[in-house]
Each structure stands twice: as C-alpha cells, then as structure tokens.
C-alpha cells in the first residue's frame, strides 16, 4: 500500500502575508471613529481613499497610492457631505471617479484630478437624492458603466443611472436595515444580507426575490458570491454566539452546504473572495489576523491554508484591484489595513513564493479588466454579459480612455415605480420629526414673508393707479 500525504496538493498552500516597510505605509491619517460596520477605505491602481474623523459634516481623504509616508494634517479633503460618510467606492471602469454615501441621505459622485487634490473638494459632479434616511451602502455594477446601487436605512435599494442622474428602479423587499450587497460575476444576480436575519438572492432589474433563506442556526451578517461557482458564502454568528461561515447553493437556500465555526470572538467577519485563485480571505473587525482558504466544488469545499498574524487590530480593509498588483513579485492579493489607534494604513501583500522571475500564468489567469461590457441602457433593457477580460502580462498598465460625463440636473428627487421618493415620507424617529417640523416652520416663515412683500407691492400699484386717474 503506497504512502499518501495527509495534505491536499495546492499551489496556494504556502501563500504568505507580507506587511510593507514603514516607509511604504501611510501615517498621520485621522481615521474615522464611526462604529458603522464598513471598511471606510477604498483603493484602486491610482488612489487610496480613507474616511476621516471630522466635525460638522463628513469627509474623506484621497491620496495617490505612491505618495507614502506621513500625511500633512492639513492635507486637502473631499468634504461636501453634511453628515458622516458611511461608505466609499471607486468606479471599476474609471480610476478618477469615486462614489460616497452619508448620513445626510445623499449619494454623491466625485471626480478626482490626476495627481490628487490640491485644495478641499466641496463640489461633487453629481448629487443623488432619493433615500428618506441615511445611506449605509453603495455598490457599482460589476460589468456596466454608469449603474450604481445604494442601500439606505429606509430599507430600500435604489438603482441609479448616472447617465441621467436619476433612480430607475427601487427594490423594496427588505423589512429591516440591509447589511451587505454582493453581485455575481456578470451582475445578473444580487445577494443581500439583512438585519431581519434573512439571506436573499434578487433579480435586480425586476426586484424579484428568487431565493430566500431564514436559517435559525446561522445569523447572516455578510455575503459574497463565489465567482461562477454558483455558490454563496456568508459570515455570521451561530446560536451560541460563535463566529461562523456557511456555504450555500445560490439556487437552493433551504439549507447550507456546510457550516464551519471560526472562533468565539465578537468582531464582525469580513469575507473577501478572489475568483482567479479561488481563495477566500476572512478578516475580523478588531482582529489583527487574516485567515485564508481555498474553495473547491468537491468535498471538503473549504480547505484551510494559513493565517496572517499581526498585533495591530484592523478597523477596515481596502482591496487593490487585480490590475494594480505587482505581478513580478507573484502578488495575488493586496489589502490596505486601517489601524485607527496609530492613524496608520498598512499595505499587506499576499504572495505566492516562486523563485522564477518570469510571468506566472498559472496564478494570473485572464481577469476582469477596466472596460465595461455593457452600457447602462443595454443592461436596463435586459442584456447580461460577462466582464471584459484582460491579461496582467501586458495590459495591467494600459490607460483607460473612458470619460465620465455628469448629466445636467435641476431637481433633487425622482419618481420610481410610481412613488415620489421625497414627498410625503413619514418620519421614523423623534429627531427626524423635529427636523421636519423646523423645516416646515422655516418654509412657512418664508412664504409669509413673500406674501407680505406681494401685499405691499399690490398696495403700491393700487395707489399709483389712483393717482394716474
């Protein structure tokens, strides 16, 4: 009987995490202390954006990814929001366009000049108003240019067509706050996790719920589509308050394929999936470590590989897109780790140890590139198309010629599914009621002043007409 190794053969079983040298980190950034469960960080091949602590509104800084070192305390900020910024996301097809959402119930689109900001940016290229409460999540469509999804605390998801600057669809199937949104590879399905403990798979254009899970043993917090494997992975909490992950078949959410307990810590588990390597990374909020696994279609489905350890706790993590990685160093994933206490952003590279300096095609297959596969109108008409793939061997530094054009807008609002999103929205909290009351009082005072001025004008005209005759 021949001897067989106990481990499963994999080219990724020796992947290790490497923290950048201190001179290649970003220091002196006042990272936000907001307790909202988001990453507060977004990164692409040009810029790093971090939500900062600020008084009297929300702001975030945008720094070129090559501008390492200590950041000046008076470094220019993007500061147009009237409330705390809760989420930021870079446009996947335009490195200079970033979207942000805030407690002021708005979503805004900003254009960052090449080389970064030289003064505070207060004017956005597009302001999107449609939610009646604060907006906690935003996601760009993965294959379509100009389509943005936003989820608010009014339990609604709005689909924005940025070519016209208006919402074109409202998904209203949730009964509580939406915690997470994730698309499949071609963007034809949307998975959501919600505070009502349900996992949903939705057809986004119609808003129809295709699958729904309400599993009592697993309280879902975060969800991610696993590429084209027709699988979903969720992170959450078991009935014994231990952190666990669950694997689901996207076409049958009646029961998870497998469940696996991770540990007994309390921080939220953020999942990150790399479809090119089929690797899953798990990073806990407040933890210093990042676990990583390999996903397979056969049992055991989830193969533990290794763990990156660090003493510094992470508040959030940004992920560099594939075309921004260093392929010469066999880097397959890169995190930007927010360390709040030190005001520090640490790049952490996941590297496959290889001695050869030539391009490694087996760990860098064709990957989604920086060109959209569809226009907004094509996707809204019902067309689905996979991402336009590119090779990292030659094309990862290719400039993008896509130009973002903001529509001219005059009104702040919109009618979706026959409902005016801003009119007659009932207040949900005492603060909202007071805000609405004071707003109405101010409007009444303004109208009374206008009426008084018009009465005086009418009286003057009457006296002039009497004198004329």
Coordinates of C-alpha atoms in Angstrom, one line a residue:
X1 CA 0.0 0.0 0.0
X2 CA 1.6 3.3 -1.1
X3 CA 2.0 6.2 1.3
X4 CA -0.1 9.2 0.6
X5 CA 0.4 12.7 2.0
X6 CA -2.2 14.0 4.5
X7 CA -2.3 17.4 3.0
X8 CA -4.1 18.3 -0.2
X9 CA -1.8 19.4 -3.0
X10 CA -2.3 23.1 -3.9
X11 CA -0.1 25.8 -5.4
X12 CA -1.5 28.3 -2.9
X13 CA -0.9 26.3 0.3
X14 CA 2.3 28.4 1.0
X15 CA 0.9 31.8 0.3
X16 CA 2.1 34.2 3.0
X17 CA 1.2 37.8 4.0
X18 CA 3.9 40.5 3.8
X19 CA 3.5 43.8 5.5
X20 CA 5.0 46.8 3.6
X21 CA 8.0 48.5 5.2
X22 CA 7.2 51.5 7.4
X23 CA 8.4 54.0 4.7
X24 CA 5.8 52.4 2.3
X25 CA 2.9 52.9 4.7
X26 CA 0.6 55.9 5.1
X27 CA 0.8 57.7 8.5
X28 CA -0.9 60.6 10.3
X29 CA -4.4 59.9 8.9
X30 CA -7.2 60.6 11.4
X31 CA -9.3 57.5 10.6
X32 CA -13.0 57.9 11.4
X33 CA -14.1 56.6 14.8
X34 CA -17.6 55.8 13.4
X35 CA -18.9 52.4 14.6
X36 CA -20.8 51.7 11.3
X37 CA -19.8 48.2 10.0
X38 CA -18.0 49.2 6.9
X39 CA -14.4 49.3 5.7
X40 CA -14.1 53.2 5.4
X41 CA -11.5 52.6 2.8
X42 CA -11.4 52.2 -1.0
X43 CA -8.4 51.7 -3.2
X44 CA -7.6 51.4 -6.9
X45 CA -4.5 51.5 -9.1
X46 CA -4.2 55.3 -8.7
X47 CA -5.6 56.4 -5.4
X48 CA -6.3 55.4 -1.8
X49 CA -9.4 56.9 -0.2
X50 CA -10.0 56.9 3.6
X51 CA -12.9 58.2 5.6
X52 CA -11.6 60.6 8.2
X53 CA -12.8 61.9 11.6
X54 CA -14.2 65.4 11.1
X55 CA -16.6 67.9 12.8
X56 CA -19.6 69.5 11.2
X57 CA -20.1 67.1 8.3
X58 CA -18.4 64.1 6.6
X59 CA -15.1 64.0 4.8
X60 CA -12.6 61.6 3.3
X61 CA -9.0 62.0 2.0
X62 CA -7.8 60.8 -1.4
X63 CA -4.1 60.1 -1.6
X64 CA -2.1 58.8 -4.7
X65 CA -1.1 55.2 -3.9
X66 CA 2.6 56.1 -4.5
X67 CA 2.6 59.0 -2.0
X68 CA 3.8 57.1 1.1
X69 CA 4.9 58.4 4.4
X70 CA 3.3 60.9 6.9
X71 CA 0.4 62.8 5.6
X72 CA 0.1 66.5 6.4
X73 CA -2.6 67.3 9.0
X74 CA -4.0 70.0 6.6
X75 CA -4.0 67.7 3.6
X76 CA -7.0 68.5 1.3
X77 CA -10.2 66.6 1.8
X78 CA -13.3 65.7 0.0
X79 CA -15.8 67.4 2.3
X80 CA -19.1 68.2 0.6
X81 CA -21.4 65.9 2.7
X82 CA -23.5 67.4 5.6
X83 CA -23.3 64.2 7.7
X84 CA -20.8 61.4 8.4
X85 CA -19.6 59.5 5.3
X86 CA -20.6 55.8 5.7
X87 CA -19.2 54.2 2.5
X88 CA -17.0 55.0 -0.4
X89 CA -16.4 53.0 -3.6
X90 CA -14.2 53.7 -6.7
X91 CA -15.8 53.3 -10.1
X92 CA -14.3 50.0 -11.5
X93 CA -14.0 51.5 -15.0
X94 CA -12.8 55.0 -14.2
X95 CA -9.9 55.4 -11.8
X96 CA -10.7 59.1 -11.1
X97 CA -14.4 58.7 -10.2
X98 CA -15.5 57.8 -6.6
X99 CA -18.9 57.5 -5.1
X100 CA -19.8 58.2 -1.4
X101 CA -22.9 57.9 0.7
X102 CA -23.7 59.6 4.0
X103 CA -25.9 60.1 7.0
X104 CA -27.3 63.2 5.1
X105 CA -29.4 60.7 3.0
X106 CA -27.4 61.6 -0.2
X107 CA -25.1 59.7 -2.6
X108 CA -22.5 61.8 -4.3
X109 CA -20.2 61.2 -7.3
X110 CA -16.8 62.9 -7.2
X111 CA -14.1 63.4 -9.9
X112 CA -10.5 63.4 -8.5
X113 CA -7.9 65.1 -10.7
X114 CA -4.8 63.2 -11.7
X115 CA -2.1 63.7 -9.1
X116 CA -4.6 64.1 -6.3
X117 CA -6.3 67.1 -4.6
X118 CA -4.5 70.5 -4.1
X119 CA -7.4 72.1 -2.2
X120 CA -10.5 70.9 -0.4
X121 CA -13.1 69.5 -2.8
X122 CA -16.7 70.6 -1.9
X123 CA -18.4 70.4 -5.2
X124 CA -19.4 66.9 -6.5
X125 CA -20.1 66.2 -10.1
X126 CA -23.4 64.6 -9.2
X127 CA -25.7 64.7 -6.1
X128 CA -28.2 61.9 -5.9
X129 CA -31.2 62.3 -3.6
X130 CA -33.8 59.6 -3.2
X131 CA -33.5 57.9 0.2
X132 CA -35.5 59.2 3.1
X133 CA -33.0 58.1 5.7
X134 CA -29.2 57.8 5.8
X135 CA -27.5 55.7 3.1
X136 CA -25.2 53.0 4.5
X137 CA -24.0 51.0 1.4
X138 CA -23.1 51.7 -2.2
X139 CA -22.0 49.2 -4.9
X140 CA -21.1 49.7 -8.6
X141 CA -22.4 47.3 -11.1
X142 CA -19.5 44.9 -12.0
X143 CA -19.9 44.9 -15.8
X144 CA -22.0 48.0 -16.7
X145 CA -20.8 51.6 -16.9
X146 CA -22.9 54.2 -15.1
X147 CA -25.0 51.9 -12.9
X148 CA -24.8 52.4 -9.1
X149 CA -26.7 50.6 -6.3
X150 CA -27.4 52.3 -2.9
X151 CA -29.0 50.8 0.2
X152 CA -30.5 53.1 2.9
X153 CA -31.8 52.8 6.4
X154 CA -35.3 53.2 4.8
X155 CA -34.9 49.5 3.9
X156 CA -34.8 50.3 0.2
X157 CA -32.2 49.7 -2.6
X158 CA -32.2 52.3 -5.3
X159 CA -30.6 51.6 -8.8
X160 CA -29.1 54.9 -10.2
X161 CA -28.5 55.5 -13.9
X162 CA -25.7 58.1 -13.7
X163 CA -26.1 59.0 -17.4
X164 CA -29.3 60.7 -16.5
X165 CA -28.6 61.2 -12.8
X166 CA -31.9 59.6 -11.6
X167 CA -33.0 56.4 -9.9
X168 CA -34.5 54.0 -12.4
X169 CA -35.6 51.2 -10.0
X170 CA -36.4 50.7 -6.3
X171 CA -36.0 47.3 -4.7
X172 CA -38.4 47.2 -1.7
X173 CA -38.4 43.6 -0.4
X174 CA -36.5 44.1 2.9
X175 CA -38.1 44.5 6.3
X176 CA -35.0 45.9 8.1
X177 CA -31.6 47.5 7.5
X178 CA -29.6 46.0 4.6
X179 CA -26.2 44.9 5.9
X180 CA -24.4 43.8 2.7
X181 CA -24.8 43.6 -1.1
X182 CA -22.9 41.3 -3.5
X183 CA -23.1 40.7 -7.2
X184 CA -22.4 37.6 -9.2
X185 CA -19.7 37.8 -11.9
X186 CA -21.9 39.2 -14.7
X187 CA -24.1 41.3 -12.4
X188 CA -27.4 39.5 -13.2
X189 CA -28.0 38.5 -9.6
X190 CA -27.8 40.5 -6.4
X191 CA -27.4 38.8 -3.0
X192 CA -28.2 40.7 0.2
X193 CA -28.0 40.1 3.9
X194 CA -30.4 42.0 6.2
X195 CA -30.9 42.7 9.9
X196 CA -34.1 40.6 9.7
X197 CA -31.7 37.6 9.6
X198 CA -32.6 36.7 6.0
X199 CA -30.4 36.0 3.1
X200 CA -31.9 36.9 -0.3
X201 CA -30.9 36.4 -4.0
X202 CA -32.6 39.0 -6.1
X203 CA -33.0 39.7 -9.8
X204 CA -32.1 43.4 -9.6
X205 CA -33.9 44.8 -12.7
X206 CA -37.3 43.4 -11.7
X207 CA -36.7 43.4 -7.9
X208 CA -38.0 39.8 -7.7
X209 CA -36.7 37.7 -4.8
X210 CA -35.5 34.4 -6.4
X211 CA -34.3 32.7 -3.3
X212 CA -34.7 33.4 0.4
X213 CA -33.1 31.8 3.5
X214 CA -34.0 32.2 7.1
X215 CA -31.8 29.8 8.8
X216 CA -32.1 29.8 12.6
X217 CA -28.7 28.3 13.4
X218 CA -26.8 31.0 11.4
X219 CA -27.4 34.7 11.7
X220 CA -26.1 36.2 8.5
X221 CA -24.0 39.4 8.6
X222 CA -22.0 39.4 5.3
X223 CA -22.5 37.6 2.0
X224 CA -20.3 37.2 -1.1
X225 CA -20.8 35.5 -4.4
X226 CA -18.1 32.9 -5.2
X227 CA -17.4 33.9 -8.8
X228 CA -19.0 31.5 -11.4
X229 CA -19.3 28.6 -8.9
X230 CA -23.0 29.2 -8.3
X231 CA -22.2 29.3 -4.6
X232 CA -22.6 32.0 -1.9
X233 CA -20.6 32.3 1.2
X234 CA -21.9 34.1 4.3
X235 CA -20.2 35.1 7.6
X236 CA -22.3 35.4 10.7
X237 CA -22.9 34.2 14.2
X238 CA -24.2 30.8 15.4
X239 CA -26.9 30.3 18.1
X240 CA -24.1 30.0 20.6
X241 CA -22.6 33.4 19.6
X242 CA -19.5 32.0 17.9
X243 CA -18.3 33.4 14.6
X244 CA -19.0 31.0 11.7
X245 CA -19.1 30.8 7.9
X246 CA -21.6 29.0 5.8
X247 CA -21.5 27.9 2.1
X248 CA -24.8 27.9 0.1
X249 CA -26.0 26.8 -3.3
X250 CA -27.4 30.0 -4.9
X251 CA -30.3 28.1 -6.4
X252 CA -31.4 26.4 -3.2
X253 CA -31.1 28.4 0.1
X254 CA -33.1 25.9 2.1
X255 CA -30.1 24.6 4.0
X256 CA -26.4 25.5 3.8
X257 CA -24.0 23.0 2.1
X258 CA -21.6 23.3 5.0
X259 CA -21.2 25.4 8.2
X260 CA -17.9 25.9 9.9
X261 CA -17.2 27.6 13.2
X262 CA -14.2 30.0 13.3
X263 CA -13.8 31.2 16.9
X264 CA -15.6 32.8 19.8
X265 CA -14.6 36.4 19.2
X266 CA -17.2 39.1 18.8
X267 CA -15.9 41.2 15.9
X268 CA -17.7 41.1 12.5
X269 CA -16.1 38.8 9.9
X270 CA -15.4 40.4 6.5
X271 CA -15.2 37.9 3.6
X272 CA -13.1 38.7 0.5
X273 CA -13.1 36.3 -2.5
X274 CA -10.6 36.1 -5.3
X275 CA -12.2 34.3 -8.2
X276 CA -8.9 34.0 -10.1
X277 CA -7.2 31.9 -7.4
X278 CA -10.5 30.6 -5.8
X279 CA -9.1 31.9 -2.5
X280 CA -11.3 33.2 0.4
X281 CA -9.9 35.6 2.9
X282 CA -11.5 36.2 6.3
X283 CA -10.6 39.3 8.3
X284 CA -12.3 40.1 11.6
X285 CA -13.1 43.7 12.6
X286 CA -10.8 44.4 15.6
X287 CA -8.6 41.4 14.9
X288 CA -5.0 41.5 13.7
X289 CA -5.1 38.3 11.7
X290 CA -6.4 37.3 8.3
X291 CA -7.3 33.7 7.6
X292 CA -7.3 32.3 4.1
X293 CA -8.9 29.2 2.5
X294 CA -9.2 27.6 -0.9
X295 CA -12.7 26.9 -2.3
X296 CA -13.5 23.8 -4.3
X297 CA -16.6 22.3 -5.8
X298 CA -16.0 18.9 -4.2
X299 CA -15.7 18.0 -0.6
X300 CA -14.4 19.3 1.7
X301 CA -15.4 22.5 -0.2
X302 CA -13.4 24.7 2.1
X303 CA -9.7 24.0 2.6
X304 CA -7.9 26.0 5.3
X305 CA -4.5 27.2 4.0
X306 CA -2.8 29.5 6.5
X307 CA -3.2 32.6 8.7
X308 CA -1.6 36.0 8.5
X309 CA -1.0 37.4 12.0
X310 CA -0.4 40.9 13.2
X311 CA -0.6 42.6 16.6
X312 CA -2.3 45.7 15.2
X313 CA -6.1 45.5 15.2
X314 CA -7.9 46.4 11.9
X315 CA -10.9 48.7 11.6
X316 CA -11.4 48.1 7.9
X317 CA -9.6 46.8 4.8
X318 CA -9.4 48.1 1.3
X319 CA -8.5 45.8 -1.6
X320 CA -6.4 46.6 -4.6
X321 CA -7.9 45.6 -7.9
X322 CA -6.0 42.9 -9.9
X323 CA -4.5 45.3 -12.4
X324 CA -2.8 47.2 -9.6
X325 CA -0.9 44.3 -8.2
X326 CA 2.9 43.6 -8.6
X327 CA 2.9 40.5 -10.8
X328 CA 6.7 40.5 -10.8
X329 CA 6.6 39.6 -7.0
X330 CA 3.9 37.0 -7.5
X331 CA 1.5 39.1 -5.5
X332 CA -2.1 37.7 -5.8
X333 CA -3.9 39.9 -3.4
X334 CA -3.3 43.2 -1.5
X335 CA -5.0 44.6 1.5
X336 CA -4.8 48.2 2.8
X337 CA -5.3 47.8 6.6
X338 CA -6.7 50.7 8.7
X339 CA -5.1 50.9 12.1
X340 CA -7.2 53.6 13.9
X341 CA -5.1 54.0 17.1
X342 CA -1.9 54.8 15.1
X343 CA -3.6 56.7 12.3
X344 CA -1.8 54.2 10.0
X345 CA -2.7 52.5 6.7
X346 CA -0.6 49.3 6.2
X347 CA -0.4 47.6 2.8
X348 CA -0.4 43.8 3.3
X349 CA 0.6 41.7 0.2
X350 CA -0.4 38.1 -0.2
X351 CA 2.4 36.4 -2.1
X352 CA 2.9 33.0 -3.7
X353 CA 6.5 32.0 -3.1
X354 CA 8.2 31.4 -6.5
X355 CA 11.8 31.6 -7.4
X356 CA 11.4 32.3 -11.1
X357 CA 11.1 35.9 -12.1
X358 CA 9.1 35.2 -15.3
X359 CA 5.4 35.8 -15.6
X360 CA 3.4 33.1 -13.8
X361 CA 0.4 32.3 -16.0
X362 CA -1.0 29.6 -13.7
X363 CA -1.6 32.1 -10.9
X364 CA -2.6 35.0 -13.1
X365 CA -5.4 33.8 -15.5
X366 CA -7.4 36.3 -17.6
X367 CA -9.1 38.6 -15.2
X368 CA -11.9 41.3 -15.3
X369 CA -10.4 44.4 -16.8
X370 CA -11.1 48.2 -16.8
X371 CA -13.5 48.2 -19.7
X372 CA -17.3 47.9 -19.2
X373 CA -19.1 45.1 -21.0
X374 CA -22.4 47.0 -21.3
X375 CA -23.8 50.5 -21.3
X376 CA -26.4 51.4 -18.8
X377 CA -29.3 51.3 -21.3
X378 CA -28.2 47.9 -22.6
X379 CA -28.2 46.4 -19.0
X380 CA -31.6 48.1 -18.2
X381 CA -33.1 46.6 -21.4
X382 CA -32.3 43.1 -20.1
X383 CA -29.0 42.2 -21.6
X384 CA -26.5 40.3 -19.4
X385 CA -22.8 40.0 -20.4
X386 CA -19.7 38.8 -18.5
X387 CA -16.8 41.1 -17.8
X388 CA -14.3 42.1 -20.5
X389 CA -11.2 40.1 -19.6
X390 CA -7.6 41.2 -19.7
X391 CA -4.2 39.6 -19.3
X392 CA -2.0 41.0 -16.5
X393 CA 1.1 40.1 -18.5
X394 CA 0.8 43.1 -20.9
X395 CA -2.3 45.1 -20.2
X396 CA -2.3 45.9 -16.5
X397 CA -0.8 49.4 -17.0
X398 CA -2.9 50.2 -20.1
X399 CA -4.6 53.6 -19.7
X400 CA -8.4 53.8 -19.7
X401 CA -9.9 56.1 -22.3
X402 CA -13.4 56.1 -20.7
X403 CA -14.7 59.6 -19.9
X404 CA -17.3 60.3 -17.2
X405 CA -19.9 62.9 -18.2
X406 CA -22.3 64.1 -15.5
X407 CA -25.8 64.9 -16.6
X408 CA -27.3 68.4 -16.0
X409 CA -29.8 68.2 -13.2
X410 CA -32.2 70.7 -11.8
X411 CA -34.3 68.8 -9.4
X412 CA -33.4 66.7 -6.3
X413 CA -35.7 63.8 -6.3
X414 CA -37.3 61.2 -8.6
X415 CA -40.3 59.0 -9.2
X416 CA -39.7 55.3 -9.1
X417 CA -42.4 52.7 -9.5
X418 CA -44.9 55.5 -9.4
X419 CA -43.8 56.7 -6.0
X420 CA -42.2 60.1 -5.3
X421 CA -39.2 59.2 -3.2
X422 CA -39.0 62.6 -1.4
X423 CA -42.6 63.6 -1.0
X424 CA -44.8 62.5 2.0
X425 CA -42.1 60.3 3.6
X426 CA -43.2 59.8 7.3
X427 CA -40.6 60.5 9.9
X428 CA -39.3 57.3 11.6
X429 CA -37.5 58.9 14.7
X430 CA -38.0 61.8 17.0
X431 CA -35.0 63.6 15.5
X432 CA -36.4 63.2 12.0
X433 CA -39.8 64.6 13.2
X434 CA -38.1 67.6 14.8
X435 CA -36.1 68.2 11.7
X436 CA -39.2 68.1 9.5
X437 CA -41.1 70.4 11.9
X438 CA -38.4 73.0 11.9
X439 CA -38.0 72.7 8.1
X440 CA -41.8 73.3 7.7
X441 CA -41.7 76.2 10.2
X442 CA -38.9 77.8 8.1
X443 CA -40.9 77.3 4.9
X444 CA -44.0 78.9 6.5
X445 CA -42.0 81.9 7.6
X446 CA -40.5 82.3 4.1
X447 CA -43.9 82.0 2.4
X448 CA -45.4 84.6 4.9
X449 CA -42.6 87.0 4.1
X450 CA -43.2 86.5 0.3
X451 CA -46.9 87.1 0.9
X452 CA -46.3 90.3 2.9
X453 CA -44.0 91.6 0.2
X454 CA -46.6 90.9 -2.5
X455 CA -49.3 92.6 -0.5
X456 CA -47.1 95.7 -0.2
X457 CA -46.4 95.6 -3.9
X458 CA -50.1 95.3 -4.8
X459 CA -51.0 98.3 -2.5
X460 CA -48.3 100.4 -4.1
X461 CA -49.7 99.6 -7.6
X462 CA -53.2 100.4 -6.4
X463 CA -52.1 103.8 -5.1
X464 CA -50.2 104.5 -8.3
X465 CA -53.2 103.7 -10.4
X466 CA -55.5 106.0 -8.3
X467 CA -53.0 108.9 -8.7
X468 CA -52.9 108.2 -12.5
X469 CA -56.7 108.6 -12.9

